[in-house]
Amino acid sequence: MKTVLIVEDEKMIRQGIKTMVQRSGIPVEIIMECNNGQMALEILQNQQVDVMFTDIRMPKMDGIELVSQIQKLPAKPLVVVISGYDDFSYAVEMLRLGVKEYILKPVDREKIAEVMERLDEEIKKSNRNAMENRCISYQQLKYLVLNKNITQSETEVLVSTYGESFSQEYYVFCMDNTQKEADYDNSYIYLNNIEDSELYILQETDKEMFVRKKLRGRYTGVSRRHIGITELKEAYQESFQARKKAFWTQIPVVEYAENEDAVISDFKRQRLEKTLEPEPDENTMVQLVQMLGTERAKEAIEMLERIFEGTAAGFYDFDKIEDNIQKLCGQIREVYKNVVKSEEEKLEQFAHIYRYSCSDELFSDMLAFLKTFVEVMNNQFEDYKNKQKIQMAIRYIQENYDKDLNMAVVSNYISMNYSLFSYVFKQYTGKNFVNYLKDLRMKEAKRLLEQTDLRVIEISQKIGYDNEKHFMKTFKNVCGVSPTEYRKNMQFKE
C-alpha cells in the first residue's frame, strides 16, 4: 500500500489512528493527515491515495460531502469512516456512496489492523486485475501496430474499445527495447518488443516531462501529432523512421518530417566525397567478405570503417546500409561456414540491428567481431598449412624410413622451423618424432620377420638401422623378445 490519508479534526484522535495504521502490519509508504474535508479534497484532486480514513463531523466540509465529492474523481480511494455517531442513517448514506467500512469511536487497534489487511488485499487484487486487463489491451494494440492485414471489423472493435484513450492528440516515441519488464504509468501507454523497439504513446501535455525523465542517453524517434486509434499504425511507422535517423546519425531525439533528407553542409559533403567510399551495394559487400579471407583483410576492415563513418554522417541511405549489413552477415555465413559455427550467435545478433541503441554501438561491436574473426581465420589457415606440411612429412618418413633419417632432415624437407615442427608433429600424430619413426620401423621389422626369410642383419638394414645390435636392443625393448624369438613365436600362429 502506497498512500493513506487520515481526515480528522481532532489532533489526538488523528495521531492515534496514524499510530494504529503504522502498527497494523501492513507496510505503508506515505501517511498524510489533514483536519477538514476541504483540505482532503484538494489533496485527492492532486495525488493518488489508496485508503482514506475520515470522520463525519468536521468544519468547512464534513465527511458525507467529502465522500460525495470524491465520486467525481477519476481515481477514488477506498474509504473508511470513523465516527462517534451510532446513527444508522449515516451508515446507510456512507455505504450508498461506496464506503468500505464504518467504524465507531473509540477506535480499536485490532479493528484497524483487520480493516487494513482486508483493504490491502483488495488493492492487490485490483492491481492484479488492472495489470491483466492492461496486458490484454496492450497485446491488442501491438496487433494493430504490427499487423499489415487488419480487417475493418477488427478495426471497429479496437475503436469501440480504445477509442476514448486516443480521443486527444498524441505522439508515439520509438527507441531501443531496454525494459526487461512492462513499464506501467497512467501518463502514457507502453508497448515493448515491437520489431526490436519499444513505444511510448503520450499526449502533448506530458511530452516535455517525458523527454526529461525517460530519454536521457537514448536515441529516439518521435511521430507527428495524431488523433484517433486508426492513426496509431501510421504514427508508429513515422516514429520508427525517425528512430532510424536518430540511430544512424546519433542525434538524441529526431522528430519525423516527411521527405526529409539528411542535412550535410556542402563543405562536409565535399570532404566526405574525397575520403569515403561510394555508396556501397551488394557487390561491395561480396568483395569485402572475400577480402576478409586474404592478406587484404585489414584493408577490408578500414573500408568498412569509412562506410560506417559516412553512414553516421548521413551520407548514405539508411535503409540501404541496413540491407547491406544484413547481406554482409549473410555472405560471411555462406563463404566461411566452417569458421562461423562458433560465432553464429554473434552474427544472428547483427541481424537485429535495432536492438542496439545507436549505430556507434553496432559499428564498434561489428568491427571488434570482424577483427577477431580475421584472427581466427588466420589461425585456422596457419593450422591448415601446418597440417598439410605434417602430412607431407609423414609421407616422406614412410617413403624414407630405411635411410638415415632424423627430425632435422624432415623439417628441412618441408621448410618448417625445427622447434615448430617438433610441436606440430606431436600435436598431429600424438607421438614425438623419434617414437613415431621407431614405431614405423618396428612395424615393418615385424612384417619382414613374419613374411620373409631375411636374416636379422638384413632386416636391420632394410628398416634404417646400420647397427644390428642397436636394432636388436630396440626391438627387444619394444616387443619384449629378440627378433629371432619373435620369428619363432610367429610360427605358432599358422
XYZ file of C-alpha atoms in Angstrom:
494
model
C 0.000 0.000 0.000
C 1.465 3.349 -1.019
C -0.594 6.160 0.489
C -3.068 6.552 3.380
C -4.887 9.816 4.128
C -6.348 10.451 7.606
C -9.029 13.186 7.774
C -9.946 14.103 11.382
C -10.371 17.479 13.030
C -9.257 16.270 16.485
C -5.462 16.084 16.550
C -5.151 13.416 19.274
C -7.565 11.057 17.511
C -5.872 11.709 14.143
C -2.432 10.862 15.517
C -3.828 7.829 17.306
C -5.249 6.459 14.043
C -1.898 7.131 12.365
C -0.053 5.108 15.017
C -2.519 2.230 14.711
C -2.078 2.216 10.904
C 1.713 2.147 11.330
C 1.428 -0.808 13.727
C -1.132 -2.711 11.671
C 1.460 -4.918 9.995
C 0.623 -3.562 6.524
C 3.534 -1.540 5.052
C 2.513 1.986 4.030
C 4.911 4.315 2.198
C 3.177 7.641 2.982
C 0.657 8.588 5.696
C -0.846 12.073 5.268
C -3.048 13.990 7.684
C -5.492 16.881 7.422
C -8.192 18.330 9.691
C -11.094 19.041 7.333
C -12.837 17.704 4.251
C -11.986 20.651 2.012
C -8.236 20.191 2.505
C -8.654 16.440 1.962
C -10.472 17.006 -1.348
C -7.650 19.261 -2.581
C -5.118 16.514 -1.763
C -7.201 13.879 -3.544
C -7.548 16.083 -6.637
C -3.759 16.300 -6.964
C -2.482 12.986 -5.639
C -3.288 9.294 -5.807
C -4.422 7.936 -2.415
C -5.084 4.255 -1.754
C -7.043 4.421 1.508
C -8.744 7.329 3.285
C -9.893 7.289 6.908
C -12.355 10.118 7.528
C -14.521 11.486 10.341
C -18.092 12.644 9.565
C -18.462 15.854 11.527
C -15.691 18.321 10.539
C -15.500 22.081 9.784
C -15.598 23.524 6.223
C -16.653 20.222 4.639
C -17.995 17.200 6.522
C -17.257 13.568 5.759
C -20.515 12.933 3.889
C -19.881 15.832 1.497
C -16.240 14.781 1.093
C -17.182 11.216 0.160
C -19.835 12.534 -2.207
C -17.342 14.870 -3.928
C -14.674 12.201 -4.464
C -17.107 10.145 -6.541
C -16.365 12.623 -9.347
C -12.619 11.905 -9.255
C -11.040 9.571 -11.859
C -9.118 7.714 -9.144
C -11.031 7.203 -5.903
C -9.510 5.903 -2.641
C -11.036 3.118 -0.561
C -12.887 4.928 2.222
C -13.179 4.014 5.910
C -15.490 6.220 8.015
C -14.635 6.616 11.693
C -17.486 8.289 13.581
C -18.661 8.951 17.113
C -22.273 8.736 15.952
C -24.001 5.394 16.065
C -26.593 6.586 13.588
C -27.976 4.068 11.109
C -28.883 6.785 8.574
C -25.248 7.942 8.473
C -24.060 4.405 7.873
C -26.596 3.789 5.105
C -25.662 7.030 3.325
C -21.951 6.249 3.514
C -22.366 2.698 2.260
C -24.501 4.015 -0.598
C -21.554 6.203 -1.592
C -19.240 3.197 -1.675
C -17.621 3.421 1.773
C -15.851 0.153 2.630
C -16.049 0.308 6.458
C -17.983 2.249 9.126
C -16.130 2.182 12.466
C -17.381 3.697 15.707
C -15.172 5.592 18.138
C -13.290 4.841 20.306
C -11.229 3.099 17.648
C -9.904 -0.352 18.419
C -6.326 -1.142 17.286
C -7.224 -4.696 16.276
C -10.128 -3.404 14.206
C -7.829 -1.003 12.327
C -5.363 -3.860 11.673
C -8.200 -6.084 10.418
C -9.513 -3.347 8.105
C -6.020 -2.528 6.792
C -5.351 -6.163 5.978
C -8.652 -6.532 4.140
C -8.206 -3.308 2.145
C -4.589 -4.149 1.296
C -5.735 -7.458 -0.203
C -8.457 -5.661 -2.150
C -5.913 -3.187 -3.553
C -3.566 -6.006 -4.557
C -6.377 -7.871 -6.264
C -7.484 -4.721 -8.060
C -3.901 -4.081 -9.195
C -3.585 -7.646 -10.476
C -6.814 -7.333 -12.415
C -5.780 -3.949 -13.805
C -2.420 -5.407 -14.830
C -4.058 -8.349 -16.583
C -6.518 -6.083 -18.376
C -3.741 -3.730 -19.377
C -1.637 -6.606 -20.716
C -4.583 -7.797 -22.815
C -5.259 -4.321 -24.168
C -1.572 -3.738 -24.945
C -1.391 -7.011 -26.854
C -4.336 -5.855 -28.932
C -2.621 -2.526 -29.612
C 0.546 -4.399 -30.641
C -1.576 -6.398 -33.045
C -2.928 -3.185 -34.558
C 0.566 -1.709 -34.928
C 2.237 -4.787 -36.438
C -0.483 -6.488 -38.487
C -0.439 -5.458 -42.136
C -3.790 -7.029 -42.972
C -6.070 -5.925 -40.140
C -9.725 -6.162 -41.147
C -12.382 -3.491 -40.995
C -14.313 -5.408 -38.332
C -11.162 -5.746 -36.192
C -10.552 -2.013 -36.526
C -14.124 -1.270 -35.440
C -13.717 -3.427 -32.316
C -10.488 -1.617 -31.392
C -12.109 1.767 -31.978
C -15.062 0.896 -29.745
C -12.764 -0.484 -27.027
C -9.915 2.055 -27.001
C -11.320 4.994 -28.910
C -11.638 7.129 -25.783
C -7.950 6.596 -24.904
C -6.970 8.070 -28.275
C -9.596 10.815 -28.405
C -6.975 13.514 -27.772
C -3.887 14.310 -29.847
C -0.928 12.055 -29.086
C 2.660 11.288 -30.106
C 4.461 7.961 -30.452
C 8.051 7.744 -29.165
C 10.163 4.862 -30.524
C 13.504 3.755 -29.014
C 15.645 0.682 -28.321
C 13.972 -2.038 -26.280
C 15.787 -1.865 -22.923
C 12.949 -2.564 -20.490
C 13.039 -6.054 -19.001
C 9.565 -5.649 -17.554
C 6.475 -3.790 -18.646
C 6.530 -0.085 -17.815
C 3.127 0.903 -16.482
C 2.276 4.530 -15.855
C -1.061 6.289 -16.138
C 0.526 9.171 -18.077
C 1.389 7.028 -21.124
C 0.804 3.725 -22.903
C 3.875 1.493 -23.129
C 4.364 -1.244 -25.757
C 7.555 -3.320 -25.829
C 9.071 -5.850 -28.247
C 7.823 -4.024 -31.326
C 10.338 -5.010 -34.032
C 13.256 -4.700 -31.560
C 11.883 -1.371 -30.322
C 9.688 -0.081 -27.525
C 6.961 2.516 -27.905
C 5.568 5.164 -25.586
C 2.268 6.772 -26.569
C 1.501 10.026 -24.767
C -0.353 13.280 -25.032
C 1.318 16.596 -25.804
C 0.858 17.868 -22.242
C 3.132 15.059 -20.989
C 5.693 15.342 -23.794
C 8.189 17.759 -22.227
C 8.281 15.983 -18.867
C 8.619 12.608 -20.586
C 11.610 13.770 -22.634
C 13.369 14.964 -19.465
C 12.651 11.820 -17.452
C 12.860 8.968 -19.955
C 15.063 9.927 -22.879
C 18.404 10.765 -21.320
C 21.159 8.817 -23.081
C 18.770 7.237 -25.583
C 18.234 7.729 -29.313
C 14.565 8.261 -30.022
C 12.246 8.840 -32.939
C 9.044 10.856 -32.473
C 5.987 10.745 -34.712
C 3.938 13.713 -35.825
C 0.841 14.623 -33.839
C -2.018 12.171 -34.360
C -5.556 11.659 -33.130
C -7.697 8.531 -33.081
C -6.676 4.898 -32.758
C -6.938 4.324 -36.512
C -3.856 6.547 -36.962
C -1.761 4.554 -34.468
C -0.068 2.344 -37.083
C 0.892 5.393 -39.165
C 2.195 7.124 -36.041
C 4.328 4.088 -35.193
C 5.796 3.925 -38.714
C 6.696 7.617 -38.525
C 8.327 7.190 -35.114
C 10.296 4.174 -36.345
C 11.555 6.065 -39.412
C 12.581 8.942 -37.155
C 14.265 6.480 -34.811
C 16.309 5.129 -37.729
C 17.706 8.598 -38.324
C 18.418 9.020 -34.610
C 20.063 5.589 -34.562
C 22.362 6.101 -37.562
C 23.284 9.760 -37.003
C 23.249 9.578 -33.180
C 21.040 12.623 -32.805
C 19.326 12.009 -29.416
C 15.750 12.945 -30.430
C 14.546 13.094 -34.039
C 11.018 14.223 -34.873
C 9.533 12.784 -38.037
C 9.463 15.062 -41.043
C 8.060 13.782 -44.335
C 10.517 13.622 -47.281
C 13.341 14.907 -45.095
C 16.867 14.296 -46.343
C 19.930 14.144 -44.149
C 21.369 17.662 -43.883
C 25.093 17.849 -44.652
C 26.934 21.079 -45.335
C 28.499 21.495 -48.798
C 31.958 21.680 -47.231
C 31.451 18.480 -45.245
C 29.940 16.695 -48.254
C 32.958 17.610 -50.393
C 35.327 16.351 -47.690
C 33.390 13.123 -47.269
C 33.226 12.536 -51.010
C 37.027 12.649 -51.098
C 37.658 10.365 -48.129
C 34.706 7.993 -48.025
C 33.657 5.109 -50.203
C 30.968 5.463 -52.886
C 27.595 4.321 -51.591
C 28.048 0.564 -51.030
C 25.901 -2.015 -52.761
C 25.570 -5.791 -52.647
C 28.655 -6.224 -54.833
C 30.677 -4.118 -52.382
C 29.665 -6.430 -49.542
C 30.620 -9.531 -51.567
C 34.068 -8.044 -52.265
C 34.539 -7.069 -48.628
C 33.766 -10.571 -47.443
C 36.182 -12.127 -49.940
C 38.921 -9.712 -48.827
C 38.499 -10.787 -45.197
C 39.977 -14.187 -46.032
C 43.084 -12.739 -47.709
C 46.072 -10.560 -46.842
C 43.785 -7.596 -47.646
C 41.664 -8.190 -44.534
C 42.963 -5.021 -42.855
C 42.099 -3.024 -45.990
C 38.564 -4.508 -45.930
C 38.016 -3.520 -42.292
C 39.307 0.017 -42.947
C 36.951 0.261 -45.921
C 34.059 -0.803 -43.705
C 35.055 1.807 -41.107
C 34.827 4.526 -43.784
C 31.382 3.237 -44.804
C 30.274 3.409 -41.154
C 31.641 6.946 -40.858
C 29.723 8.041 -43.936
C 26.547 6.432 -42.603
C 26.822 8.231 -39.253
C 27.281 11.496 -41.176
C 24.065 10.860 -43.093
C 25.987 10.445 -46.357
C 24.361 7.111 -47.282
C 20.767 5.924 -47.410
C 19.953 4.328 -44.046
C 17.682 1.630 -45.439
C 20.334 0.570 -47.962
C 23.026 0.415 -45.280
C 20.727 -1.671 -43.113
C 20.140 -4.032 -46.041
C 23.870 -4.203 -46.849
C 24.784 -5.097 -43.258
C 22.337 -7.987 -43.500
C 23.974 -9.040 -46.799
C 27.447 -8.739 -45.255
C 26.480 -11.102 -42.417
C 24.820 -13.488 -44.870
C 27.913 -13.565 -47.083
C 30.204 -14.223 -44.100
C 27.932 -17.073 -43.044
C 27.930 -18.536 -46.576
C 31.613 -18.119 -47.505
C 33.145 -19.022 -44.149
C 30.562 -21.515 -42.878
C 33.173 -23.739 -41.204
C 34.704 -20.799 -39.340
C 31.464 -19.142 -38.188
C 29.962 -22.178 -36.460
C 31.165 -20.926 -33.086
C 30.192 -17.317 -33.930
C 26.683 -17.975 -35.252
C 25.024 -16.341 -32.243
C 27.009 -13.135 -32.758
C 26.141 -12.978 -36.451
C 22.492 -13.511 -35.570
C 22.698 -10.546 -33.197
C 23.862 -8.279 -36.033
C 20.750 -9.307 -37.964
C 18.727 -7.426 -35.300
C 20.302 -4.016 -35.885
C 17.810 -2.016 -33.851
C 18.428 -3.968 -30.680
C 21.412 -1.650 -30.372
C 20.785 1.818 -29.011
C 22.756 3.594 -31.764
C 24.995 2.968 -34.779
C 28.173 3.610 -32.793
C 27.407 0.606 -30.575
C 26.612 -1.543 -33.618
C 29.713 -0.475 -35.561
C 32.009 -0.901 -32.573
C 30.647 -4.389 -31.955
C 30.848 -5.379 -35.626
C 34.407 -4.129 -36.123
C 35.578 -5.904 -32.961
C 33.878 -9.076 -34.194
C 35.451 -8.833 -37.664
C 38.950 -8.253 -36.281
C 38.610 -11.303 -34.034
C 37.052 -13.241 -36.899
C 40.040 -12.471 -39.164
C 42.421 -13.612 -36.404
C 40.501 -16.881 -36.057
C 40.590 -17.386 -39.827
C 44.323 -16.687 -39.946
C 44.963 -19.127 -37.120
C 42.849 -21.756 -38.802
C 44.655 -21.102 -42.085
C 48.024 -21.474 -40.351
C 46.750 -24.686 -38.746
C 45.637 -25.878 -42.172
C 49.022 -25.069 -43.740
C 50.837 -26.787 -40.860
C 48.563 -29.796 -41.203
C 49.393 -30.046 -44.905
C 53.104 -29.834 -44.139
C 52.914 -32.554 -41.467
C 51.030 -34.785 -43.896
C 53.857 -34.189 -46.382
C 56.384 -35.023 -43.645
C 54.611 -38.283 -42.813
C 54.606 -39.336 -46.455
C 58.321 -38.537 -46.647
C 59.048 -40.570 -43.487
C 57.046 -43.539 -44.761
C 58.983 -43.484 -48.032
C 62.432 -42.977 -46.459
C 62.378 -44.708 -43.050
C 65.006 -47.160 -44.371
C 67.523 -44.319 -44.667
C 69.452 -42.337 -42.076
C 66.540 -40.144 -41.012
C 66.207 -37.554 -38.248
C 63.959 -34.623 -37.374
C 66.321 -32.015 -38.848
C 66.267 -33.754 -42.245
C 62.453 -33.969 -42.312
C 61.803 -30.398 -41.031
C 64.178 -29.038 -43.655
C 62.430 -31.078 -46.330
C 59.064 -29.438 -45.579
C 60.608 -25.995 -44.877
C 59.403 -25.696 -41.297
C 61.203 -24.372 -38.271
C 62.754 -27.243 -36.271
C 61.057 -26.369 -32.948
C 57.684 -25.662 -34.585
C 57.931 -28.962 -36.477
C 58.558 -30.848 -33.235
C 55.495 -29.243 -31.581
C 53.099 -29.520 -34.539
C 54.190 -33.079 -35.393
C 53.310 -34.281 -31.888
C 50.016 -32.349 -31.932
C 49.038 -34.011 -35.205
C 50.305 -37.598 -34.645
C 50.111 -37.878 -30.860
C 53.776 -39.023 -30.772
C 57.111 -37.286 -30.858
C 59.234 -37.748 -33.980
C 61.636 -40.327 -32.501
C 58.872 -42.616 -31.236
C 56.855 -42.262 -34.443
C 59.864 -43.288 -36.572
C 60.736 -46.116 -34.194
C 57.183 -47.490 -34.208
C 57.090 -47.341 -38.008
C 60.381 -49.226 -38.294
C 59.365 -51.838 -35.699
C 56.090 -52.462 -37.517
C 57.970 -53.112 -40.761
C 60.509 -55.287 -38.912
C 57.705 -57.490 -37.574
C 56.242 -57.841 -41.043
C 59.596 -58.880 -42.512
C 60.223 -61.359 -39.672
C 56.804 -62.934 -40.218
C 56.653 -62.949 -44.012
C 60.276 -63.365 -45.241
C 63.368 -65.475 -44.586
C 65.668 -62.454 -44.493
C 68.375 -62.569 -41.869
C 68.115 -60.214 -38.867
C 71.056 -58.124 -40.100
C 69.360 -57.711 -43.491
C 66.100 -56.665 -41.868
C 68.016 -54.205 -39.694
C 69.494 -52.537 -42.773
C 66.158 -52.541 -44.646
C 64.448 -50.516 -41.942
C 67.224 -47.966 -41.471
C 69.459 -49.432 -38.750
C 73.125 -49.713 -39.797
C 74.000 -51.144 -36.398
C 72.472 -54.637 -35.947
C 72.974 -54.603 -32.173
C 71.162 -51.287 -31.873
C 68.250 -52.720 -33.878
C 68.077 -55.876 -31.734
C 68.150 -53.878 -28.483
C 65.410 -51.514 -29.726
C 63.260 -54.427 -30.946
C 63.519 -56.243 -27.607
C 62.605 -53.066 -25.693
C 59.501 -52.678 -27.849
C 58.365 -56.320 -28.182
C 59.852 -57.944 -25.066
C 61.691 -60.598 -27.101
C 64.549 -60.665 -29.579
C 63.854 -60.652 -33.356
C 64.761 -64.372 -33.585
C 62.425 -65.284 -30.703
C 59.649 -63.190 -32.262
C 60.020 -65.044 -35.593
C 59.884 -68.396 -33.778
C 56.737 -67.398 -31.852
C 55.013 -66.263 -35.050
C 55.372 -69.792 -36.483
C 52.803 -70.998 -33.947
C 50.170 -68.653 -35.467
C 49.888 -70.884 -38.510
